Amino acid sequence: MNKEKIQNELPEVTILFNEPLKNFTFTKTGGPADMLSFPKTAEEVRQIVLYCQENSVPWMVLGNASNLIVRDGGIRGMVVMLAEMKEVTIADGRVTAAAGAKLIDTTYEALASNLAGFEFASGIPGSIGGAVYMNAGAYDGEIKDVFESADFLLPSGEIKKMTAEEMDFSYRHSAIQGMKGIILAATFALKHGDHSVIKARMDELTELRTSKQPLEYPSCGSVFKRPVGHFTGKLIQDAGLQGLKWGGAQISEKHAGFIVNIDQATATDYVELIAHIQSVIKEQFDVDLETEVRIIGEEK
């Protein structure tokens, strides 16, 4: 890894070397990235990807690291974080947000323009890019309900406009999960509404989230997808697992669908506890729990 060469090739991009990803993940766990870059524009993202392609450097995008676990060995190659790309523009009932914009902030931008339809997302702690990638949702709403298009950077450097049909959205799924590339921005089609009604609904959902979720601790959000015909939290409660500690990680006593970092947990604590939960739920109820959280990186 030639730091000087990389800096010379990408002079405008902020790059940290051998940077612990626990400094950025919502779980406060995760090993180092060989290189961690913070592009400020779509062109800088394109330059990073082309550099990696031309120099056989593995690369991946991390979003804002809210709904993922990075293993303790970290990630080799180039990790791209889009947190500096956060511009939001509104025109003709459409909200266009850069991939690094926070989903919560974007919903409040929509509120400021009296646009309805995005209220469901007002408490989801993720980035626009990550939300589109996984078709994030809550309280009977999903990204697919308001999605119009996304700008998607291919490894070739070409930018493709992805339509809702091409995204093939389903529960916590989009077509780009099987594609190599990076979401740069997304546009959402909303409807004009009454400011006070929109705000009241957003306030209601924020209060629900605050009262039911363990926001006082680091966590990766909802760990498992909802199995058909069941509620994950209830399965875990019924199995007698709520409150179980595993190293520094714990199944939240406030919401059994969450695993919280209560005492300097490692990613290994998280991964092992997830596997234990899956094993117990399968044994007791013959239900396969599938993770919603992404688990990436190398073992230590």
GROMACS .gro file of C-alpha atoms in nm, residues 139-285:
model
  147
  139TYR     CA    1  -4.445   0.190   1.070
  140ASP     CA    2  -4.610   0.056   0.754
  141GLY     CA    3  -4.393   0.256   0.514
  142GLU     CA    4  -4.096   0.163   0.298
  143ILE     CA    5  -3.856   0.349   0.068
  144LYS     CA    6  -4.019   0.182  -0.232
  145ASP     CA    7  -4.342   0.371  -0.154
  146VAL     CA    8  -4.183   0.708  -0.238
  147PHE     CA    9  -3.883   0.613  -0.454
  148GLU     CA   10  -3.862   0.753  -0.806
  149SER     CA   11  -3.502   0.703  -0.921
  150ALA     CA   12  -3.139   0.678  -0.811
  151ASP     CA   13  -2.804   0.767  -0.966
  152PHE     CA   14  -2.588   0.454  -0.946
  153LEU     CA   15  -2.214   0.455  -1.019
  154LEU     CA   16  -2.096   0.140  -1.194
  155PRO     CA   17  -1.738   0.009  -1.156
  156SER     CA   18  -1.669   0.129  -1.511
  157GLY     CA   19  -1.722   0.488  -1.398
  158GLU     CA   20  -2.055   0.513  -1.582
  159ILE     CA   21  -2.351   0.659  -1.393
  160LYS     CA   22  -2.678   0.472  -1.447
  161LYS     CA   23  -3.021   0.609  -1.360
  162MET     CA   24  -3.208   0.331  -1.178
  163THR     CA   25  -3.589   0.338  -1.193
  164ALA     CA   26  -3.825   0.196  -0.933
  165GLU     CA   27  -3.900  -0.097  -1.163
  166GLU     CA   28  -3.530  -0.175  -1.209
  167MET     CA   29  -3.474  -0.164  -0.833
  168ASP     CA   30  -3.708  -0.462  -0.787
  169PHE     CA   31  -3.784  -0.363  -0.428
  170SER     CA   32  -3.915  -0.614  -0.176
  171TYR     CA   33  -3.893  -0.649   0.201
  172ARG     CA   34  -3.544  -0.518   0.299
  173HIS     CA   35  -3.423  -0.590  -0.055
  174SER     CA   36  -3.328  -0.404  -0.371
  175ALA     CA   37  -3.172  -0.521  -0.696
  176ILE     CA   38  -2.851  -0.330  -0.627
  177GLN     CA   39  -2.770  -0.566  -0.338
  178GLY     CA   40  -2.656  -0.804  -0.611
  179MET     CA   41  -2.470  -0.538  -0.811
  180LYS     CA   42  -2.126  -0.386  -0.769
  181GLY     CA   43  -2.150  -0.008  -0.752
  182ILE     CA   44  -2.237   0.292  -0.539
  183ILE     CA   45  -2.560   0.489  -0.500
  184LEU     CA   46  -2.474   0.857  -0.543
  185ALA     CA   47  -2.817   1.017  -0.495
  186ALA     CA   48  -3.187   0.932  -0.495
  187THR     CA   49  -3.506   1.115  -0.584
  188PHE     CA   50  -3.836   1.065  -0.403
  189ALA     CA   51  -4.182   1.172  -0.525
  190LEU     CA   52  -4.396   1.314  -0.246
  191LYS     CA   53  -4.733   1.488  -0.221
  192HIS     CA   54  -4.814   1.833  -0.088
  193GLY     CA   55  -4.984   1.821   0.249
  194ASP     CA   56  -5.070   2.012   0.562
  195HIS     CA   57  -4.759   2.106   0.764
  196SER     CA   58  -4.920   2.051   1.104
  197VAL     CA   59  -5.059   1.708   1.006
  198ILE     CA   60  -4.724   1.592   0.867
  199LYS     CA   61  -4.537   1.717   1.173
  200ALA     CA   62  -4.785   1.557   1.413
  201ARG     CA   63  -4.734   1.219   1.248
  202MET     CA   64  -4.355   1.258   1.256
  203ASP     CA   65  -4.365   1.356   1.623
  204GLU     CA   66  -4.585   1.055   1.698
  205LEU     CA   67  -4.345   0.813   1.529
  206THR     CA   68  -4.042   0.971   1.692
  207GLU     CA   69  -4.204   0.929   2.034
  208LEU     CA   70  -4.289   0.567   1.956
  209ARG     CA   71  -3.929   0.499   1.856
  210THR     CA   72  -3.787   0.673   2.161
  211SER     CA   73  -4.016   0.488   2.400
  212LYS     CA   74  -3.965   0.141   2.252
  213GLN     CA   75  -3.605   0.131   2.127
  214PRO     CA   76  -3.283   0.129   2.334
  215LEU     CA   77  -3.140   0.450   2.194
  216GLU     CA   78  -2.931   0.508   2.506
  217TYR     CA   79  -2.682   0.239   2.397
  218PRO     CA   80  -2.479   0.179   2.080
  219SER     CA   81  -2.653  -0.073   1.856
  220CYS     CA   82  -2.691  -0.174   1.492
  221GLY     CA   83  -3.065  -0.117   1.495
  222SER     CA   84  -3.304  -0.400   1.420
  223VAL     CA   85  -3.090  -0.715   1.394
  224PHE     CA   86  -3.326  -0.957   1.220
  225LYS     CA   87  -3.579  -0.940   0.941
  226ARG     CA   88  -3.935  -1.008   1.046
  227PRO     CA   89  -4.012  -1.377   0.980
  228VAL     CA   90  -4.342  -1.445   0.807
  229GLY     CA   91  -4.617  -1.494   1.063
  230HIS     CA   92  -4.405  -1.394   1.361
  231PHE     CA   93  -4.260  -1.098   1.549
  232THR     CA   94  -3.888  -1.134   1.611
  233GLY     CA   95  -3.890  -0.962   1.950
  234LYS     CA   96  -4.168  -1.187   2.080
  235LEU     CA   97  -3.988  -1.502   1.962
  236ILE     CA   98  -3.676  -1.395   2.148
  237GLN     CA   99  -3.877  -1.310   2.459
  238ASP     CA  100  -4.066  -1.640   2.447
  239ALA     CA  101  -3.735  -1.825   2.417
  240GLY     CA  102  -3.623  -1.665   2.743
  241LEU     CA  103  -3.332  -1.486   2.578
  242GLN     CA  104  -3.416  -1.121   2.647
  243GLY     CA  105  -3.145  -0.961   2.859
  244LEU     CA  106  -2.886  -1.230   2.775
  245LYS     CA  107  -2.531  -1.095   2.788
  246TRP     CA  108  -2.256  -1.222   2.560
  247GLY     CA  109  -1.923  -1.059   2.629
  248GLY     CA  110  -1.995  -0.687   2.619
  249ALA     CA  111  -2.310  -0.728   2.408
  250GLN     CA  112  -2.664  -0.780   2.537
  251ILE     CA  113  -3.006  -0.855   2.396
  252SER     CA  114  -3.179  -0.533   2.490
  253GLU     CA  115  -3.406  -0.545   2.792
  254LYS     CA  116  -3.609  -0.268   2.630
  255HIS     CA  117  -3.660  -0.427   2.287
  256ALA     CA  118  -3.559  -0.788   2.226
  257GLY     CA  119  -3.505  -0.725   1.856
  258PHE     CA  120  -3.199  -0.514   1.936
  259ILE     CA  121  -2.850  -0.607   2.054
  260VAL     CA  122  -2.677  -0.328   2.246
  261ASN     CA  123  -2.314  -0.262   2.334
  262ILE     CA  124  -2.318  -0.228   2.712
  263ASP     CA  125  -1.952  -0.288   2.797
  264GLN     CA  126  -1.693  -0.247   2.521
  265ALA     CA  127  -1.837  -0.528   2.311
  266THR     CA  128  -1.646  -0.662   2.016
  267ALA     CA  129  -1.790  -0.745   1.677
  268THR     CA  130  -1.723  -1.110   1.764
  269ASP     CA  131  -1.953  -1.074   2.067
  270TYR     CA  132  -2.225  -0.948   1.833
  271VAL     CA  133  -2.175  -1.216   1.569
  272GLU     CA  134  -2.165  -1.501   1.820
  273LEU     CA  135  -2.474  -1.374   2.002
  274ILE     CA  136  -2.662  -1.345   1.672
  275ALA     CA  137  -2.572  -1.705   1.586
  276HIS     CA  138  -2.682  -1.820   1.933
  277ILE     CA  139  -3.019  -1.646   1.896
  278GLN     CA  140  -3.072  -1.803   1.553
  279SER     CA  141  -2.986  -2.148   1.688
  280VAL     CA  142  -3.221  -2.123   1.987
  281ILE     CA  143  -3.513  -1.985   1.784
  282LYS     CA  144  -3.469  -2.259   1.524
  283GLU     CA  145  -3.456  -2.526   1.791
  284GLN     CA  146  -3.752  -2.401   1.993
  285PHE     CA  147  -3.986  -2.272   1.722
   0.00000   0.00000   0.00000
